[in-house]
mmCIF file of C-alpha atoms in Angstrom:
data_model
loop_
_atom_site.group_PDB
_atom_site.id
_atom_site.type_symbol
_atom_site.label_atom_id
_atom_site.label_comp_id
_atom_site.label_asym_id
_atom_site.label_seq_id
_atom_site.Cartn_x
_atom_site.Cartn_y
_atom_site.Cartn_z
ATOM 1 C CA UNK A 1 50.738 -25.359 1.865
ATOM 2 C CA UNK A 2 49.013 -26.545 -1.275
ATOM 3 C CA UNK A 3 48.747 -23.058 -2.598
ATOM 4 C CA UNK A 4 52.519 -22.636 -2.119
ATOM 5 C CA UNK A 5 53.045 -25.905 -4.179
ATOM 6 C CA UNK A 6 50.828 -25.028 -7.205
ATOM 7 C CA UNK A 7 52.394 -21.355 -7.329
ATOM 8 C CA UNK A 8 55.971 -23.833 -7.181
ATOM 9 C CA UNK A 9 54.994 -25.966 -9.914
ATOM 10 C CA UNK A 10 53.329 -22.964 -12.367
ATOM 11 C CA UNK A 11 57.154 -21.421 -11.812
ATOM 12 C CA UNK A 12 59.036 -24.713 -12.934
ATOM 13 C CA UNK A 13 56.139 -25.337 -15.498
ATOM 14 C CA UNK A 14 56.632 -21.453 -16.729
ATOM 15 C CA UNK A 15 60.938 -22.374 -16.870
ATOM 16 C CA UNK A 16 60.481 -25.503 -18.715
ATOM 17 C CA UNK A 17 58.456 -23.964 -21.754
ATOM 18 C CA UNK A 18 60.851 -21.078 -21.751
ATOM 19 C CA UNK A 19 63.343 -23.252 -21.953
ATOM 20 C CA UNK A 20 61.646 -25.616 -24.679
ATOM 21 C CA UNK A 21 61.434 -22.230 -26.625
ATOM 22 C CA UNK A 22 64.747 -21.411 -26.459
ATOM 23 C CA UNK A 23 65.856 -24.390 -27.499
ATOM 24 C CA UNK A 24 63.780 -24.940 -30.108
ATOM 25 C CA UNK A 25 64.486 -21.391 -31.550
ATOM 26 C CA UNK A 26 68.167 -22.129 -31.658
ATOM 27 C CA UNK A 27 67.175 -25.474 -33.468
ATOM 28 C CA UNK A 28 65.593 -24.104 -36.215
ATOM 29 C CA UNK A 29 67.924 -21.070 -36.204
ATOM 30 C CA UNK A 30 71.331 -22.543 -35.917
ATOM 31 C CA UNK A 31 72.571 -22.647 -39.355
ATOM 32 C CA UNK A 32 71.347 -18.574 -39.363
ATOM 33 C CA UNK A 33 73.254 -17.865 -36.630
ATOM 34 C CA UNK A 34 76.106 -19.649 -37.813
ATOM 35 C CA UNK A 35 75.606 -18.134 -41.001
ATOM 36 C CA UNK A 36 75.718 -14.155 -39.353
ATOM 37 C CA UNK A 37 79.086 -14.985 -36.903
ATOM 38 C CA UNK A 38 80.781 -16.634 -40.249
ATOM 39 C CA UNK A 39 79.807 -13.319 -41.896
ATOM 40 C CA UNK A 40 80.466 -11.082 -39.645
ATOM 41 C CA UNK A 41 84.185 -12.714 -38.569
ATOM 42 C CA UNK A 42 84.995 -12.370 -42.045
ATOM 43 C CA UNK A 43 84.037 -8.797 -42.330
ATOM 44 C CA UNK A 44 86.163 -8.304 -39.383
ATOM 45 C CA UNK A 45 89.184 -10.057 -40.724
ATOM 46 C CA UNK A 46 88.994 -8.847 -44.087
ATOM 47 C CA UNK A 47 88.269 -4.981 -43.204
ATOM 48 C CA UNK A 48 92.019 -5.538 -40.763
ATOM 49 C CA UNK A 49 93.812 -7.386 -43.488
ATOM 50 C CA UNK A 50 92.678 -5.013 -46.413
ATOM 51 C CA UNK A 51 93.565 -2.128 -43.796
ATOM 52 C CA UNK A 52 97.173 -3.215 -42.965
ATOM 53 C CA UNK A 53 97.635 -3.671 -47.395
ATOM 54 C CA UNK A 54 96.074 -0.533 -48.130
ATOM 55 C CA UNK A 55 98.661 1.738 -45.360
ATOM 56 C CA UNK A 56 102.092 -0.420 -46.598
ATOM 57 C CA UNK A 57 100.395 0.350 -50.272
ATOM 58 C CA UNK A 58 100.283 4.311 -49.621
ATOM 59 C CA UNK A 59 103.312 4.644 -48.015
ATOM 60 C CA UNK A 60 104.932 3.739 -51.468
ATOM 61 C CA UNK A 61 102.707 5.474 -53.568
ATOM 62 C CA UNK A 62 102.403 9.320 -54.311
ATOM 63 C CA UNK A 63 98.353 8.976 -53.076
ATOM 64 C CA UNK A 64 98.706 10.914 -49.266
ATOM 65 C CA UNK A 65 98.298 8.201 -46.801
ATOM 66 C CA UNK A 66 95.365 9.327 -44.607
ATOM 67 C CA UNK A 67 92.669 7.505 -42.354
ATOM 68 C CA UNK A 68 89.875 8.682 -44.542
ATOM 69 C CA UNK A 69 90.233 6.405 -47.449
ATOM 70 C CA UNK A 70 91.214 3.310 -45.374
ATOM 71 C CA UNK A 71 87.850 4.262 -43.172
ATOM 72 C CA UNK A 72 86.196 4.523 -46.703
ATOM 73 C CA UNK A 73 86.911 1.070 -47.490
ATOM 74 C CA UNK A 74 86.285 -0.259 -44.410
ATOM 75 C CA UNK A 75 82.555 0.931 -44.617
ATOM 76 C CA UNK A 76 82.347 -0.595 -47.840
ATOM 77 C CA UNK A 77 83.204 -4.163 -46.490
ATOM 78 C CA UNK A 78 80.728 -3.936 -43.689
ATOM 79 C CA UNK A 79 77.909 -2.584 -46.090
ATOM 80 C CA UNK A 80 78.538 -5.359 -48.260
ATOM 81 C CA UNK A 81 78.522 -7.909 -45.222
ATOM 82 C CA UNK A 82 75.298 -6.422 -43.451
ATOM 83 C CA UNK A 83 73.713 -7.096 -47.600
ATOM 84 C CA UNK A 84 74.928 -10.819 -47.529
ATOM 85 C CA UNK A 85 73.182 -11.507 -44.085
ATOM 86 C CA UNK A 86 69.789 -9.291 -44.285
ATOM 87 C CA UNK A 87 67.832 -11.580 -46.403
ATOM 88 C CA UNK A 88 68.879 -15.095 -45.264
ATOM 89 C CA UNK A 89 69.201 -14.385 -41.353
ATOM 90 C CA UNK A 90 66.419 -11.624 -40.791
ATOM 91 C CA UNK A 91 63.972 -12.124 -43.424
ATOM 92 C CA UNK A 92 64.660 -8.271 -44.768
ATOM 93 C CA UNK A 93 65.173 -7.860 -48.510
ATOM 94 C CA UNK A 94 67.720 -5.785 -49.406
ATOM 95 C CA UNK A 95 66.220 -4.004 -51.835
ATOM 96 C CA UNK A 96 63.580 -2.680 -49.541
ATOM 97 C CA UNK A 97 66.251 -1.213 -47.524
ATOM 98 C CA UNK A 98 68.029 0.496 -50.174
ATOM 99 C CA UNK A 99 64.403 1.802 -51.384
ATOM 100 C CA UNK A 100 63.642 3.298 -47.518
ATOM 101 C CA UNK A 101 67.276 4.656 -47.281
ATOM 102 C CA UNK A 102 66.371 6.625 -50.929
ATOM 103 C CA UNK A 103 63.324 7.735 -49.483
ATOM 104 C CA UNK A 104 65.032 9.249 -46.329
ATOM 105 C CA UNK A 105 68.130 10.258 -48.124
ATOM 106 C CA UNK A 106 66.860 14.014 -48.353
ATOM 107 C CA UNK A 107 66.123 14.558 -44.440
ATOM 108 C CA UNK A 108 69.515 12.741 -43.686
ATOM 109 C CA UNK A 109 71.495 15.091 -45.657
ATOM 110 C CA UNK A 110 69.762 18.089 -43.868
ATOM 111 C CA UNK A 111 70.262 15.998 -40.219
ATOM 112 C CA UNK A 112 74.342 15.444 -41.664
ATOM 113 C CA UNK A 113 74.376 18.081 -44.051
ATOM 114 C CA UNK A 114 77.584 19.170 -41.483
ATOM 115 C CA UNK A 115 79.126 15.477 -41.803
ATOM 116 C CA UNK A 116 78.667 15.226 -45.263
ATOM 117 C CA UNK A 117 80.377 18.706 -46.012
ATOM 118 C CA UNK A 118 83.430 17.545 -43.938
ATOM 119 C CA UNK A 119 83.425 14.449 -45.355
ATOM 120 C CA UNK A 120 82.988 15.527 -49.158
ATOM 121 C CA UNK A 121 85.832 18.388 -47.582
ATOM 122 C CA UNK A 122 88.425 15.964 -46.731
ATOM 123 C CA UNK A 123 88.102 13.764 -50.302
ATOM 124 C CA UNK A 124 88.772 17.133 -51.662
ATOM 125 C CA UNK A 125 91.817 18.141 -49.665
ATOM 126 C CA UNK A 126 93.457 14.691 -50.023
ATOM 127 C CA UNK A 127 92.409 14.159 -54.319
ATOM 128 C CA UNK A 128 93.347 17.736 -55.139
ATOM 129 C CA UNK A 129 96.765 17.391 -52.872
ATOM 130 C CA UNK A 130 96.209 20.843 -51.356
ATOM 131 C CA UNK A 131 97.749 19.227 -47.833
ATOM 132 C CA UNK A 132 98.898 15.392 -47.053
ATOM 133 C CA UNK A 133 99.862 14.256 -43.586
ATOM 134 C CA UNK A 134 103.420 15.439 -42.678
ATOM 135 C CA UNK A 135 102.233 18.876 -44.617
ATOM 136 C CA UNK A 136 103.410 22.456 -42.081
ATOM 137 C CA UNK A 137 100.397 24.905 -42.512
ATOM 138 C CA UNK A 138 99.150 28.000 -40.865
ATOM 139 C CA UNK A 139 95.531 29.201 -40.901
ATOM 140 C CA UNK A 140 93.750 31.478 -39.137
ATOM 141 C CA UNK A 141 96.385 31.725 -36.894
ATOM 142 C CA UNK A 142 97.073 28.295 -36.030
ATOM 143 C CA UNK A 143 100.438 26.845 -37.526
ATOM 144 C CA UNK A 144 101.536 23.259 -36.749
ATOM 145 C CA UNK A 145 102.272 19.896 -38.923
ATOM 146 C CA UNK A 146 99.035 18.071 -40.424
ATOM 147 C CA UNK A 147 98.960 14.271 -38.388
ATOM 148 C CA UNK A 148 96.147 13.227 -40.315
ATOM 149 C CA UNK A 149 92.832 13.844 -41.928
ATOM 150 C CA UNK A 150 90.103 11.914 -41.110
ATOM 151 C CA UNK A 151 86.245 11.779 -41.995
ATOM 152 C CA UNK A 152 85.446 14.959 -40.131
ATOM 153 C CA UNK A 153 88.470 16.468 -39.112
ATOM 154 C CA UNK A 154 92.147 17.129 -39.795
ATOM 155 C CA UNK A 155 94.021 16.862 -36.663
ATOM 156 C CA UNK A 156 97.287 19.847 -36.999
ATOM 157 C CA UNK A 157 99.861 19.228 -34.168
ATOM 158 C CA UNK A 158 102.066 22.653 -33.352
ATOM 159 C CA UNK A 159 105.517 22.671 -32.056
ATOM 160 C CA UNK A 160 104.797 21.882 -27.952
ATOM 161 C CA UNK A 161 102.922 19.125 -28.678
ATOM 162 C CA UNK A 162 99.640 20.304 -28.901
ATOM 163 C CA UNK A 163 97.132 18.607 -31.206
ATOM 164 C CA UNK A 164 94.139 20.883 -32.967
ATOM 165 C CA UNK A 165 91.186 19.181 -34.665
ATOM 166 C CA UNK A 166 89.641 21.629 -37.577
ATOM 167 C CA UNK A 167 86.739 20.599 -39.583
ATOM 168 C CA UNK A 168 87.527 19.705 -43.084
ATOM 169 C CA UNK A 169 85.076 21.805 -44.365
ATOM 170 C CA UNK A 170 86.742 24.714 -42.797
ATOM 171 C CA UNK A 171 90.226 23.664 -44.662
ATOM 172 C CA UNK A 172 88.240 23.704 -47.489
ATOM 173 C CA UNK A 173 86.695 27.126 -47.977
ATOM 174 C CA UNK A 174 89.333 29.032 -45.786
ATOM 175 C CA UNK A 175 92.857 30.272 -47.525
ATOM 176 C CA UNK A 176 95.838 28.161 -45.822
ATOM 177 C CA UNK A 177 99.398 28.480 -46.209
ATOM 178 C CA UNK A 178 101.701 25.512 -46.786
ATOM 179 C CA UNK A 179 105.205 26.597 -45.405
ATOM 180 C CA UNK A 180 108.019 24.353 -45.531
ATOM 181 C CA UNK A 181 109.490 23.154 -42.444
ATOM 182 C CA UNK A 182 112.597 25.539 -42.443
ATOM 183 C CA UNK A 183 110.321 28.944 -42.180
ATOM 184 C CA UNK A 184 108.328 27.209 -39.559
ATOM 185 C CA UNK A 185 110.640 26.861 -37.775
ATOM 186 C CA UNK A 186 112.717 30.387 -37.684
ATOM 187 C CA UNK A 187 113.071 32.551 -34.902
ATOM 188 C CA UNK A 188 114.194 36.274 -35.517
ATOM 189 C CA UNK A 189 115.912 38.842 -32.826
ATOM 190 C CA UNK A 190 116.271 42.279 -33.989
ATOM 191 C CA UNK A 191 118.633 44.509 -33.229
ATOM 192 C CA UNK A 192 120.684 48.012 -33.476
ATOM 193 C CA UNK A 193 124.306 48.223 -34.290
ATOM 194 C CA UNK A 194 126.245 51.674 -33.151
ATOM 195 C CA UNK A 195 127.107 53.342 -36.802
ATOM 196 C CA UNK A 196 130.915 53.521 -35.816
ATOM 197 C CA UNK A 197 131.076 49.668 -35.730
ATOM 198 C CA UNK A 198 132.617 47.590 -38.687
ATOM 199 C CA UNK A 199 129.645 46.017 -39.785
ATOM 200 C CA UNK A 200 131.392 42.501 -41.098
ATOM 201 C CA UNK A 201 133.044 42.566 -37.838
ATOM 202 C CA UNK A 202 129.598 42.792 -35.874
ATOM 203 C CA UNK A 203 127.907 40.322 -37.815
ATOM 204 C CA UNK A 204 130.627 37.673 -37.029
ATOM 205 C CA UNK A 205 130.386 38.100 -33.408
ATOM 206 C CA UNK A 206 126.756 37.937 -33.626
ATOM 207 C CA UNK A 207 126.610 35.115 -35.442
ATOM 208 C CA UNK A 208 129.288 33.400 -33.163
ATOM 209 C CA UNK A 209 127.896 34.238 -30.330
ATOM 210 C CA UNK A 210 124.072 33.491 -31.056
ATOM 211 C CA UNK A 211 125.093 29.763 -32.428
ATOM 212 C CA UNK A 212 126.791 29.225 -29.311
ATOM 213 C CA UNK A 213 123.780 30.359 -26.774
ATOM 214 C CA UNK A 214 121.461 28.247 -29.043
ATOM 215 C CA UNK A 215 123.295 25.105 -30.358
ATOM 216 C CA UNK A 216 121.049 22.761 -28.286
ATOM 217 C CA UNK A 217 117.934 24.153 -29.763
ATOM 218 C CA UNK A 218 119.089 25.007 -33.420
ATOM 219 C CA UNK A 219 117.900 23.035 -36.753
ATOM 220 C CA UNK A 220 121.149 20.880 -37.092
ATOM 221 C CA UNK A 221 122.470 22.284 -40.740
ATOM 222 C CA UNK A 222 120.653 25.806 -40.604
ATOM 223 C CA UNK A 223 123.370 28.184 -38.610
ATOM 224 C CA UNK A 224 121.668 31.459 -37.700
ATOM 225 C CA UNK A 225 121.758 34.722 -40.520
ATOM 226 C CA UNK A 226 122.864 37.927 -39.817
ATOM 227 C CA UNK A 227 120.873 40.351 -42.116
ATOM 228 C CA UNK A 228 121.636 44.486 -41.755
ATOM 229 C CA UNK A 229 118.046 46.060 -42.971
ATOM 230 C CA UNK A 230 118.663 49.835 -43.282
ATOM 231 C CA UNK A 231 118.890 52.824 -40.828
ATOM 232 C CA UNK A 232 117.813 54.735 -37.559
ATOM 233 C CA UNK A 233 119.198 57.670 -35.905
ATOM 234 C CA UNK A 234 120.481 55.119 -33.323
ATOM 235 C CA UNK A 235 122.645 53.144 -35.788
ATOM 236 C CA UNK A 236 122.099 50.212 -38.438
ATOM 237 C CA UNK A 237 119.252 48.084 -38.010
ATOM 238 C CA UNK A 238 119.435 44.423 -38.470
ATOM 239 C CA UNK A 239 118.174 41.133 -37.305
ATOM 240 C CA UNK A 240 119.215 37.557 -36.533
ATOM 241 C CA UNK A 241 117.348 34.640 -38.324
ATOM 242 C CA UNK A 242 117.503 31.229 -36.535
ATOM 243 C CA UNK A 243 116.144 28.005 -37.235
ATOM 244 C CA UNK A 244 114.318 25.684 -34.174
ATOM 245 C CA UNK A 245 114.561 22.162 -34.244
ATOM 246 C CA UNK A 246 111.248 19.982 -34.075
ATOM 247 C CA UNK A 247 109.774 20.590 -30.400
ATOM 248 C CA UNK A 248 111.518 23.679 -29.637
ATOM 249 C CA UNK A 249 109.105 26.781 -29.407
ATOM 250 C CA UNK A 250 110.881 29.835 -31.487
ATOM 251 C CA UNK A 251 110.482 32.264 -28.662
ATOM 252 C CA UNK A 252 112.455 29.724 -26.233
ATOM 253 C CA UNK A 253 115.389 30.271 -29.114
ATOM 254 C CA UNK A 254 114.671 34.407 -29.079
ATOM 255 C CA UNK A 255 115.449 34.306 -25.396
ATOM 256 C CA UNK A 256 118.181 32.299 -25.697
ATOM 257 C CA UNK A 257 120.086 34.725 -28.257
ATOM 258 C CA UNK A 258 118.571 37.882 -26.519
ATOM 259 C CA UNK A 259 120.117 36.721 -23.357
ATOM 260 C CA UNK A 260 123.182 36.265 -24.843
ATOM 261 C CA UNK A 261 123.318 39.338 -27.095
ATOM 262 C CA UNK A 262 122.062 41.565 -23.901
ATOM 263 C CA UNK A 263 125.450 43.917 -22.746
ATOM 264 C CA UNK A 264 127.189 43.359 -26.185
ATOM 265 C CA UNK A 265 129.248 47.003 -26.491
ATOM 266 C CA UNK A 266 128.950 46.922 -30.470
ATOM 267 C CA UNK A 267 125.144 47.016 -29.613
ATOM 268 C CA UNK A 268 122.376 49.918 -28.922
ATOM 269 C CA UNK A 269 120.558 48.948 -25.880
ATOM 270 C CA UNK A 270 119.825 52.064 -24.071
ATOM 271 C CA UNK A 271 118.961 55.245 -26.588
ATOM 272 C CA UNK A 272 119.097 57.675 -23.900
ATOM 273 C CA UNK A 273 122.909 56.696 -22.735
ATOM 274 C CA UNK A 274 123.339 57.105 -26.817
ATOM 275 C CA UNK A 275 122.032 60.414 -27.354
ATOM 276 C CA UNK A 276 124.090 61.507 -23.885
ATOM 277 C CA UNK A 277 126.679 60.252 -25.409
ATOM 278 C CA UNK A 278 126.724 62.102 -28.607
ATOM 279 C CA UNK A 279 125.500 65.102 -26.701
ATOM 280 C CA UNK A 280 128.873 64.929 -24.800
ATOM 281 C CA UNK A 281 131.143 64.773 -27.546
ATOM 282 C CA UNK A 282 129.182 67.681 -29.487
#
């Protein structure tokens, strides 16, 4: 029973110096700790306020409004807060920090040597105005609107929806093409017209009827083009040019106006009922 009480009172004994030490840590580090939250709240606050100014600032001004310079400046503010609180609250100078940092500068760029060229990538893009968010491009085979560029990435977003991250350093060293929304968004059907047709004639009723088949999908203000390329043994060749509004997929628009083109009499659909044809009245 006694041994149970002395093991008792080293526990309470052990509580109350841990507790003495807390106490007396907070004590003499109060005005520290106070000192780091004060800090810190402000970085918080002022890397949101100079956030909100900096977006309502680049939407009126011709610099691209991306995430990568607002994320710039945002580092900046915390950099500058983590200086204010090294030496006062932890004891480190900062000077010795920058001096190690300097010192390891050369195996961080070969750790981030990827980071940094994405990084360094995207201040190119965005200085040099090669793309800006809102921007249609097409590269290696991926076409869509640029959403944003951030500090490794530019996201592209095609016409369903889907969003596509690709490195900035890729943008940067691979050929793009900037199209404007219009030939983005164009949709062609080919086609043959029988050589005894009027041609004017034919390209009114395609035109009519194509515009009516795709009206729900078509860029409001582009009507489709009829365009007569040259010749085949089977007739004229030509082709209809629409233009799909935003979120409609160009080959949902081709199979709208091939649907509705399909049986047209003024069209060749079936070579072999042509040539029987011609065979018949030679």
């Amino acid at each position: 029973m006694s041994h149970t009480l002395l093991i008792a009172s080293d526990s309470d004994h052990s509580t109350i110096q841990l507790g003495d030490f807390v106490l007396n840590w907070f004590s003499h580090n109060t005005w520290r700790i106070l000192l780091f939250v004060i800090v810190m709240l402000g970085a918080g606050l002022a890397s949101r306020f100079v956030s909100v100014v900096m977006r309502r600032t680049l939407e009126h001004t011709a610099i691209p409004s991306a995430s990568i310079f607002i994320n710039i400046v945002k580092v900046v503010i915390w950099i500058f807060a983590a200086a204010c609180v090294l030496q006062p609250v932890f004891g480190i100078n900062p000077t010795t920090v920058a001096t190690a940092l300097g010192v390891s500068g050369l195996a961080l760029s070969l750790g981030l040597k990827d980071t940094i060229a994405n990084i360094v990538g995207g201040f190119g893009l965005m200085l040099s105005k090669v793309i800006q968010p809102g921007d249609i491009i097409s590269i290696q085979g991926i076409t869509g609107t640029v959403k944003d560029i951030n500090w490794r990435n530019t996201i592209v977003v095609d016409r369903t929806g889907n969003e596509m991250w690709i490195p900035n350093s890729v943008l940067n060293t691979t050929a793009l093409e900037k199209i404007p929304s219009a030939g983005e968004a164009v949709a062609i059907v080919s086609f043959t017209v029988r050589g005894s047709e009027n041609l004017d004639t034919c390209a009114q009723q395609i035109k009519k009827t194509v515009e009516h088949s795709t009206k729900t999908l078509m860029m409001p203000g582009n009507p489709p083009i009829v365009q007569f390329q040259g010749f085949s043994p089977y007739g004229v060749n030509g082709k209809v040019v629409m233009f799909a509004k935003h979120g409609v997929v160009a080959a949902d628009m081709q199979d709208a106006a091939t649907r509705a083109l399909a049986g047209q009499p003024y069209l060749v659909q079936d070579t072999t009922r042509l040539l029987r044809e011609e065979d018949a009245q030679h």
